[in-house]
Amino acid sequence: MKQVLVVEDDRNLNQGLCLALKDQDIQVMPCFDLKSAREQLTGGAAELVLLDINLPDGSGLELLHEIKTGRKPVPVILLTANDTEMDVVMGLEHGADDYITKPFSLAILRARVKTQLRRELARVSKSFVIDSYRFDFEYMEFYKADTPVELSKTEQKLLRLLVENQGVTLNRATLLDRVWTDGAEYVDENALSVTVKRLRDKLGAAKYIKTVYGLGYVWVVKQDE
């Protein structure tokens, strides 16, 4: 079940939004200020946030910034009575995924919520959590434990092929063809060996990225204790 956080200090409107959005696939969590919203987000369960800008204990833009710069960013739809061009620009520059001004149609709101949830599902399908590693290919964010790792485009392509095919040995010809899509026939085979070594070193993944001699490379599924 998908969880949606509604951060709106008008209790009647908040209740109306919760009723309008709740169905068998969506659990709605109401919050009325930044403090309670932060407490809910700490648990990491929310998959979408509907966020009012004007809240009793501060600006929703503060929370928007925290969400988008945090370890697990989620989609945010701003709900606000502010409909000037500058408000829209500020919201989008802070990373908002959508922006709806009051008053608004509940039918349109539901449609936009479902659109964002579908996009988030598609994004999550492009991310992997493997032991202490987290790889998000949509946002190009790669972590070993809590430490970010910078990868080149070529290294990202190679890593994605390996983790999408965990436990499967990918031969060198296949990797050359799919990593260097703009002309593998002109790439020195040594380039693959060099890229694999750089990727192993950056991730500290010598136990994960294994060489299968005479064939190619594999991201192993299980580790020896």
PDB file of C-alpha atoms in Angstrom:
ATOM      1  CA  MET A   1       0.000   0.000   0.000  1.00  0.00           C
ATOM      2  CA  LYS A   2       1.329   3.442  -0.963  1.00  0.00           C
ATOM      3  CA  GLN A   3       1.529   6.074   1.775  1.00  0.00           C
ATOM      4  CA  VAL A   4       0.757   9.735   1.113  1.00  0.00           C
ATOM      5  CA  LEU A   5       1.548  12.459   3.642  1.00  0.00           C
ATOM      6  CA  VAL A   6      -0.835  15.446   3.667  1.00  0.00           C
ATOM      7  CA  VAL A   7       0.757  18.497   5.340  1.00  0.00           C
ATOM      8  CA  GLU A   8      -1.971  21.140   5.625  1.00  0.00           C
ATOM      9  CA  ASP A   9      -2.814  23.233   8.710  1.00  0.00           C
ATOM     10  CA  ASP A  10      -6.465  23.823   7.728  1.00  0.00           C
ATOM     11  CA  ARG A  11      -7.975  20.828   9.504  1.00  0.00           C
ATOM     12  CA  ASN A  12     -11.178  20.765   7.462  1.00  0.00           C
ATOM     13  CA  LEU A  13      -9.260  20.889   4.190  1.00  0.00           C
ATOM     14  CA  ASN A  14      -6.800  18.290   5.469  1.00  0.00           C
ATOM     15  CA  GLN A  15      -9.642  15.943   6.375  1.00  0.00           C
ATOM     16  CA  GLY A  16     -11.261  16.508   2.984  1.00  0.00           C
ATOM     17  CA  LEU A  17      -8.012  15.720   1.176  1.00  0.00           C
ATOM     18  CA  CYS A  18      -7.523  12.561   3.204  1.00  0.00           C
ATOM     19  CA  LEU A  19     -11.031  11.364   2.392  1.00  0.00           C
ATOM     20  CA  ALA A  20     -10.659  12.234  -1.285  1.00  0.00           C
ATOM     21  CA  LEU A  21      -7.373  10.360  -1.678  1.00  0.00           C
ATOM     22  CA  LYS A  22      -7.912   7.318   0.490  1.00  0.00           C
ATOM     23  CA  ASP A  23      -8.619   4.075  -1.346  1.00  0.00           C
ATOM     24  CA  GLN A  24      -7.573   0.447  -1.157  1.00  0.00           C
ATOM     25  CA  ASP A  25      -4.134   1.231  -2.572  1.00  0.00           C
ATOM     26  CA  ILE A  26      -3.378   4.458  -0.675  1.00  0.00           C
ATOM     27  CA  GLN A  27      -2.935   5.120   3.029  1.00  0.00           C
ATOM     28  CA  VAL A  28      -3.146   8.823   3.882  1.00  0.00           C
ATOM     29  CA  MET A  29      -1.332  10.328   6.876  1.00  0.00           C
ATOM     30  CA  PRO A  30      -2.489  13.817   7.987  1.00  0.00           C
ATOM     31  CA  CYS A  31      -0.074  16.368   9.460  1.00  0.00           C
ATOM     32  CA  PHE A  32      -0.865  19.933  10.487  1.00  0.00           C
ATOM     33  CA  ASP A  33       2.588  21.493  10.892  1.00  0.00           C
ATOM     34  CA  LEU A  34       6.250  21.020  10.010  1.00  0.00           C
ATOM     35  CA  LYS A  35       7.082  19.315  13.312  1.00  0.00           C
ATOM     36  CA  SER A  36       4.584  16.478  12.874  1.00  0.00           C
ATOM     37  CA  ALA A  37       5.511  16.117   9.193  1.00  0.00           C
ATOM     38  CA  ARG A  38       9.194  15.733  10.048  1.00  0.00           C
ATOM     39  CA  GLU A  39       8.322  13.089  12.631  1.00  0.00           C
ATOM     40  CA  GLN A  40       6.354  11.118  10.029  1.00  0.00           C
ATOM     41  CA  LEU A  41       9.091  11.444   7.423  1.00  0.00           C
ATOM     42  CA  THR A  42      11.717  10.187   9.854  1.00  0.00           C
ATOM     43  CA  GLY A  43      10.118   6.752   9.548  1.00  0.00           C
ATOM     44  CA  GLY A  44      10.748   6.856   5.811  1.00  0.00           C
ATOM     45  CA  ALA A  45       7.381   5.352   4.865  1.00  0.00           C
ATOM     46  CA  ALA A  46       5.852   8.196   2.833  1.00  0.00           C
ATOM     47  CA  GLU A  47       6.018   7.826  -0.957  1.00  0.00           C
ATOM     48  CA  LEU A  48       4.444  11.209  -1.770  1.00  0.00           C
ATOM     49  CA  VAL A  49       3.946  14.476   0.133  1.00  0.00           C
ATOM     50  CA  LEU A  50       1.169  17.015  -0.415  1.00  0.00           C
ATOM     51  CA  LEU A  51       2.627  20.136   1.151  1.00  0.00           C
ATOM     52  CA  ASP A  52       1.120  23.506   2.013  1.00  0.00           C
ATOM     53  CA  ILE A  53       3.579  26.408   1.834  1.00  0.00           C
ATOM     54  CA  ASN A  54       2.144  28.507   4.682  1.00  0.00           C
ATOM     55  CA  LEU A  55       2.293  26.486   7.896  1.00  0.00           C
ATOM     56  CA  PRO A  56       2.024  27.682  11.512  1.00  0.00           C
ATOM     57  CA  ASP A  57       5.623  26.811  12.421  1.00  0.00           C
ATOM     58  CA  GLY A  58       7.373  27.842   9.210  1.00  0.00           C
ATOM     59  CA  SER A  59       7.439  27.643   5.435  1.00  0.00           C
ATOM     60  CA  GLY A  60       6.701  24.425   3.599  1.00  0.00           C
ATOM     61  CA  LEU A  61       9.580  25.334   1.296  1.00  0.00           C
ATOM     62  CA  GLU A  62      11.942  24.530   4.182  1.00  0.00           C
ATOM     63  CA  LEU A  63      10.547  21.016   4.406  1.00  0.00           C
ATOM     64  CA  LEU A  64      10.596  20.697   0.614  1.00  0.00           C
ATOM     65  CA  HIS A  65      14.314  21.473   0.624  1.00  0.00           C
ATOM     66  CA  GLU A  66      14.943  18.930   3.397  1.00  0.00           C
ATOM     67  CA  ILE A  67      13.040  16.230   1.507  1.00  0.00           C
ATOM     68  CA  LYS A  68      14.805  16.845  -1.790  1.00  0.00           C
ATOM     69  CA  THR A  69      18.293  16.985  -0.285  1.00  0.00           C
ATOM     70  CA  GLY A  70      17.756  14.050   2.069  1.00  0.00           C
ATOM     71  CA  ARG A  71      18.881  10.488   1.616  1.00  0.00           C
ATOM     72  CA  LYS A  72      15.478   9.339   0.389  1.00  0.00           C
ATOM     73  CA  PRO A  73      13.835  12.083  -1.690  1.00  0.00           C
ATOM     74  CA  VAL A  74      10.160  11.545  -2.535  1.00  0.00           C
ATOM     75  CA  PRO A  75       7.776  13.400  -4.870  1.00  0.00           C
ATOM     76  CA  VAL A  76       6.247  16.589  -3.470  1.00  0.00           C
ATOM     77  CA  ILE A  77       3.118  18.378  -4.695  1.00  0.00           C
ATOM     78  CA  LEU A  78       2.773  21.890  -3.283  1.00  0.00           C
ATOM     79  CA  LEU A  79      -0.679  23.024  -2.168  1.00  0.00           C
ATOM     80  CA  THR A  80      -0.968  26.741  -1.622  1.00  0.00           C
ATOM     81  CA  ALA A  81      -3.171  29.781  -1.941  1.00  0.00           C
ATOM     82  CA  ASN A  82      -0.157  31.675  -3.243  1.00  0.00           C
ATOM     83  CA  ASP A  83      -0.620  31.849  -6.996  1.00  0.00           C
ATOM     84  CA  THR A  84       1.835  34.531  -8.033  1.00  0.00           C
ATOM     85  CA  GLU A  85       4.457  33.674 -10.603  1.00  0.00           C
ATOM     86  CA  MET A  86       7.251  34.100  -8.047  1.00  0.00           C
ATOM     87  CA  ASP A  87       5.676  31.554  -5.692  1.00  0.00           C
ATOM     88  CA  VAL A  88       5.466  29.043  -8.513  1.00  0.00           C
ATOM     89  CA  VAL A  89       9.082  29.667  -9.505  1.00  0.00           C
ATOM     90  CA  MET A  90      10.324  29.345  -5.918  1.00  0.00           C
ATOM     91  CA  GLY A  91       8.446  26.099  -5.422  1.00  0.00           C
ATOM     92  CA  LEU A  92       9.813  24.560  -8.599  1.00  0.00           C
ATOM     93  CA  GLU A  93      13.344  25.792  -7.926  1.00  0.00           C
ATOM     94  CA  HIS A  94      13.183  24.105  -4.525  1.00  0.00           C
ATOM     95  CA  GLY A  95      12.460  20.838  -6.318  1.00  0.00           C
ATOM     96  CA  ALA A  96       8.658  20.517  -6.243  1.00  0.00           C
ATOM     97  CA  ASP A  97       7.343  17.871  -8.636  1.00  0.00           C
ATOM     98  CA  ASP A  98       3.994  19.620  -9.108  1.00  0.00           C
ATOM     99  CA  TYR A  99       2.207  22.754  -7.918  1.00  0.00           C
ATOM    100  CA  ILE A 100      -1.526  23.217  -7.335  1.00  0.00           C
ATOM    101  CA  THR A 101      -3.135  26.469  -6.228  1.00  0.00           C
ATOM    102  CA  LYS A 102      -6.238  26.688  -4.056  1.00  0.00           C
ATOM    103  CA  PRO A 103      -9.068  26.294  -4.769  1.00  0.00           C
ATOM    104  CA  PHE A 104      -8.585  23.172  -6.880  1.00  0.00           C
ATOM    105  CA  SER A 105     -10.575  20.255  -8.215  1.00  0.00           C
ATOM    106  CA  LEU A 106     -10.276  17.088  -6.105  1.00  0.00           C
ATOM    107  CA  ALA A 107     -10.570  15.018  -9.274  1.00  0.00           C
ATOM    108  CA  ILE A 108      -7.564  16.804 -10.781  1.00  0.00           C
ATOM    109  CA  LEU A 109      -5.654  16.454  -7.524  1.00  0.00           C
ATOM    110  CA  ARG A 110      -6.315  12.703  -7.428  1.00  0.00           C
ATOM    111  CA  ALA A 111      -5.138  12.378 -11.023  1.00  0.00           C
ATOM    112  CA  ARG A 112      -1.917  14.259 -10.303  1.00  0.00           C
ATOM    113  CA  VAL A 113      -1.268  12.218  -7.165  1.00  0.00           C
ATOM    114  CA  LYS A 114      -1.639   8.981  -9.121  1.00  0.00           C
ATOM    115  CA  THR A 115       0.660  10.325 -11.836  1.00  0.00           C
ATOM    116  CA  GLN A 116       3.395  11.082  -9.298  1.00  0.00           C
ATOM    117  CA  LEU A 117       2.992   7.697  -7.620  1.00  0.00           C
ATOM    118  CA  ARG A 118       3.358   5.952 -10.991  1.00  0.00           C
ATOM    119  CA  ARG A 119       6.506   7.959 -11.721  1.00  0.00           C
ATOM    120  CA  GLU A 120       7.930   7.105  -8.310  1.00  0.00           C
ATOM    121  CA  LEU A 121       7.234   3.419  -8.888  1.00  0.00           C
ATOM    122  CA  ALA A 122       9.076   3.631 -12.199  1.00  0.00           C
ATOM    123  CA  ARG A 123      11.967   5.451 -10.539  1.00  0.00           C
ATOM    124  CA  VAL A 124      12.252   2.916  -7.706  1.00  0.00           C
ATOM    125  CA  SER A 125      12.394   0.141 -10.278  1.00  0.00           C
ATOM    126  CA  LYS A 126      15.643   1.765 -11.435  1.00  0.00           C
ATOM    127  CA  SER A 127      17.232   1.602  -7.972  1.00  0.00           C
ATOM    128  CA  PHE A 128      18.953  -1.231  -6.139  1.00  0.00           C
ATOM    129  CA  VAL A 129      19.810  -1.850  -2.497  1.00  0.00           C
ATOM    130  CA  ILE A 130      22.424  -4.583  -2.098  1.00  0.00           C
ATOM    131  CA  ASP A 131      23.864  -5.077   1.382  1.00  0.00           C
ATOM    132  CA  SER A 132      25.544  -1.735   2.219  1.00  0.00           C
ATOM    133  CA  TYR A 133      25.188  -0.395  -1.336  1.00  0.00           C
ATOM    134  CA  ARG A 134      22.407   1.792  -2.734  1.00  0.00           C
ATOM    135  CA  PHE A 135      22.374   2.551  -6.449  1.00  0.00           C
ATOM    136  CA  ASP A 136      19.779   4.958  -7.891  1.00  0.00           C
ATOM    137  CA  PHE A 137      20.191   5.121 -11.651  1.00  0.00           C
ATOM    138  CA  GLU A 138      17.319   7.587 -12.125  1.00  0.00           C
ATOM    139  CA  TYR A 139      18.944  10.287  -9.975  1.00  0.00           C
ATOM    140  CA  MET A 140      22.486   9.006 -10.611  1.00  0.00           C
ATOM    141  CA  GLU A 141      23.152   8.665  -6.880  1.00  0.00           C
ATOM    142  CA  PHE A 142      25.419   5.880  -5.675  1.00  0.00           C
ATOM    143  CA  TYR A 143      26.244   5.088  -2.057  1.00  0.00           C
ATOM    144  CA  LYS A 144      28.413   2.666  -0.146  1.00  0.00           C
ATOM    145  CA  ALA A 145      26.870   2.767   3.333  1.00  0.00           C
ATOM    146  CA  ASP A 146      26.287   6.521   3.802  1.00  0.00           C
ATOM    147  CA  THR A 147      29.193   7.612   1.630  1.00  0.00           C
ATOM    148  CA  PRO A 148      28.353   8.934  -1.856  1.00  0.00           C
ATOM    149  CA  VAL A 149      30.417   7.584  -4.739  1.00  0.00           C
ATOM    150  CA  GLU A 150      30.976   9.563  -7.939  1.00  0.00           C
ATOM    151  CA  LEU A 151      30.779   7.403 -11.069  1.00  0.00           C
ATOM    152  CA  SER A 152      31.394   8.310 -14.689  1.00  0.00           C
ATOM    153  CA  LYS A 153      28.699   7.638 -17.294  1.00  0.00           C
ATOM    154  CA  THR A 154      30.617   4.609 -18.517  1.00  0.00           C
ATOM    155  CA  GLU A 155      31.003   3.240 -15.004  1.00  0.00           C
ATOM    156  CA  GLN A 156      27.274   3.765 -14.395  1.00  0.00           C
ATOM    157  CA  LYS A 157      26.378   1.797 -17.533  1.00  0.00           C
ATOM    158  CA  LEU A 158      28.668  -1.049 -16.545  1.00  0.00           C
ATOM    159  CA  LEU A 159      27.372  -1.115 -12.953  1.00  0.00           C
ATOM    160  CA  ARG A 160      23.752  -1.169 -14.098  1.00  0.00           C
ATOM    161  CA  LEU A 161      24.353  -4.115 -16.409  1.00  0.00           C
ATOM    162  CA  LEU A 162      26.065  -6.028 -13.621  1.00  0.00           C
ATOM    163  CA  VAL A 163      23.463  -5.406 -10.881  1.00  0.00           C
ATOM    164  CA  GLU A 164      20.506  -5.970 -13.221  1.00  0.00           C
ATOM    165  CA  ASN A 165      22.010  -9.377 -14.007  1.00  0.00           C
ATOM    166  CA  GLN A 166      23.222 -10.439 -10.558  1.00  0.00           C
ATOM    167  CA  GLY A 167      24.571 -13.974 -10.588  1.00  0.00           C
ATOM    168  CA  VAL A 168      24.808 -14.032 -14.393  1.00  0.00           C
ATOM    169  CA  THR A 169      28.196 -13.935 -16.103  1.00  0.00           C
ATOM    170  CA  LEU A 170      28.206 -11.271 -18.818  1.00  0.00           C
ATOM    171  CA  ASN A 171      30.789 -11.939 -21.515  1.00  0.00           C
ATOM    172  CA  ARG A 172      33.233  -9.275 -22.585  1.00  0.00           C
ATOM    173  CA  ALA A 173      31.742  -8.865 -26.068  1.00  0.00           C
ATOM    174  CA  THR A 174      28.286  -8.176 -24.619  1.00  0.00           C
ATOM    175  CA  LEU A 175      29.629  -5.629 -22.143  1.00  0.00           C
ATOM    176  CA  LEU A 176      31.677  -3.856 -24.793  1.00  0.00           C
ATOM    177  CA  ASP A 177      28.674  -3.657 -27.091  1.00  0.00           C
ATOM    178  CA  ARG A 178      26.225  -2.423 -24.430  1.00  0.00           C
ATOM    179  CA  VAL A 179      28.480  -0.050 -22.488  1.00  0.00           C
ATOM    180  CA  TRP A 180      30.097   1.599 -25.514  1.00  0.00           C
ATOM    181  CA  THR A 181      26.914   1.789 -27.585  1.00  0.00           C
ATOM    182  CA  ASP A 182      28.296   4.488 -29.884  1.00  0.00           C
ATOM    183  CA  GLY A 183      30.924   2.224 -31.422  1.00  0.00           C
ATOM    184  CA  ALA A 184      32.116  -0.831 -29.515  1.00  0.00           C
ATOM    185  CA  GLU A 185      34.026  -2.056 -32.559  1.00  0.00           C
ATOM    186  CA  TYR A 186      36.443   0.855 -32.145  1.00  0.00           C
ATOM    187  CA  VAL A 187      37.016   0.337 -28.402  1.00  0.00           C
ATOM    188  CA  ASP A 188      40.162  -1.357 -27.173  1.00  0.00           C
ATOM    189  CA  GLU A 189      39.205  -4.387 -25.069  1.00  0.00           C
ATOM    190  CA  ASN A 190      41.582  -3.101 -22.428  1.00  0.00           C
ATOM    191  CA  ALA A 191      39.128  -0.247 -21.845  1.00  0.00           C
ATOM    192  CA  LEU A 192      36.683  -2.732 -20.287  1.00  0.00           C
ATOM    193  CA  SER A 193      39.321  -4.114 -17.922  1.00  0.00           C
ATOM    194  CA  VAL A 194      40.291  -0.588 -16.881  1.00  0.00           C
ATOM    195  CA  THR A 195      36.652   0.437 -16.301  1.00  0.00           C
ATOM    196  CA  VAL A 196      35.955  -2.686 -14.241  1.00  0.00           C
ATOM    197  CA  LYS A 197      39.006  -1.985 -12.068  1.00  0.00           C
ATOM    198  CA  ARG A 198      37.987   1.654 -11.514  1.00  0.00           C
ATOM    199  CA  LEU A 199      34.459   0.593 -10.593  1.00  0.00           C
ATOM    200  CA  ARG A 200      35.711  -2.032  -8.133  1.00  0.00           C
ATOM    201  CA  ASP A 201      38.095   0.452  -6.530  1.00  0.00           C
ATOM    202  CA  LYS A 202      35.537   3.249  -6.200  1.00  0.00           C
ATOM    203  CA  LEU A 203      32.900   0.963  -4.659  1.00  0.00           C
ATOM    204  CA  GLY A 204      35.285  -1.238  -2.722  1.00  0.00           C
ATOM    205  CA  ALA A 205      33.489  -4.096  -4.467  1.00  0.00           C
ATOM    206  CA  ALA A 206      36.215  -6.626  -5.156  1.00  0.00           C
ATOM    207  CA  LYS A 207      34.114  -9.293  -3.412  1.00  0.00           C
ATOM    208  CA  TYR A 208      31.091  -8.461  -5.550  1.00  0.00           C
ATOM    209  CA  ILE A 209      32.443  -7.800  -9.049  1.00  0.00           C
ATOM    210  CA  LYS A 210      34.174 -11.037  -9.988  1.00  0.00           C
ATOM    211  CA  THR A 211      36.203 -11.874 -13.074  1.00  0.00           C
ATOM    212  CA  VAL A 212      35.193 -15.133 -14.736  1.00  0.00           C
ATOM    213  CA  TYR A 213      38.401 -15.903 -16.586  1.00  0.00           C
ATOM    214  CA  GLY A 214      38.005 -16.547 -20.293  1.00  0.00           C
ATOM    215  CA  LEU A 215      34.383 -15.306 -20.202  1.00  0.00           C
ATOM    216  CA  GLY A 216      33.686 -11.952 -18.588  1.00  0.00           C
ATOM    217  CA  TYR A 217      32.389 -10.500 -15.321  1.00  0.00           C
ATOM    218  CA  VAL A 218      29.610 -11.143 -12.796  1.00  0.00           C
ATOM    219  CA  TRP A 219      28.114  -9.362  -9.791  1.00  0.00           C
ATOM    220  CA  VAL A 220      27.912 -12.234  -7.314  1.00  0.00           C
ATOM    221  CA  VAL A 221      24.635 -12.714  -5.432  1.00  0.00           C
ATOM    222  CA  LYS A 222      25.901 -13.957  -2.070  1.00  0.00           C
ATOM    223  CA  GLN A 223      29.047 -13.268  -0.144  1.00  0.00           C
ATOM    224  CA  ASP A 224      31.218 -15.706   1.826  1.00  0.00           C
ATOM    225  CA  GLU A 225      31.167 -15.028   5.537  1.00  0.00           C
TER     226      GLU A 225
END
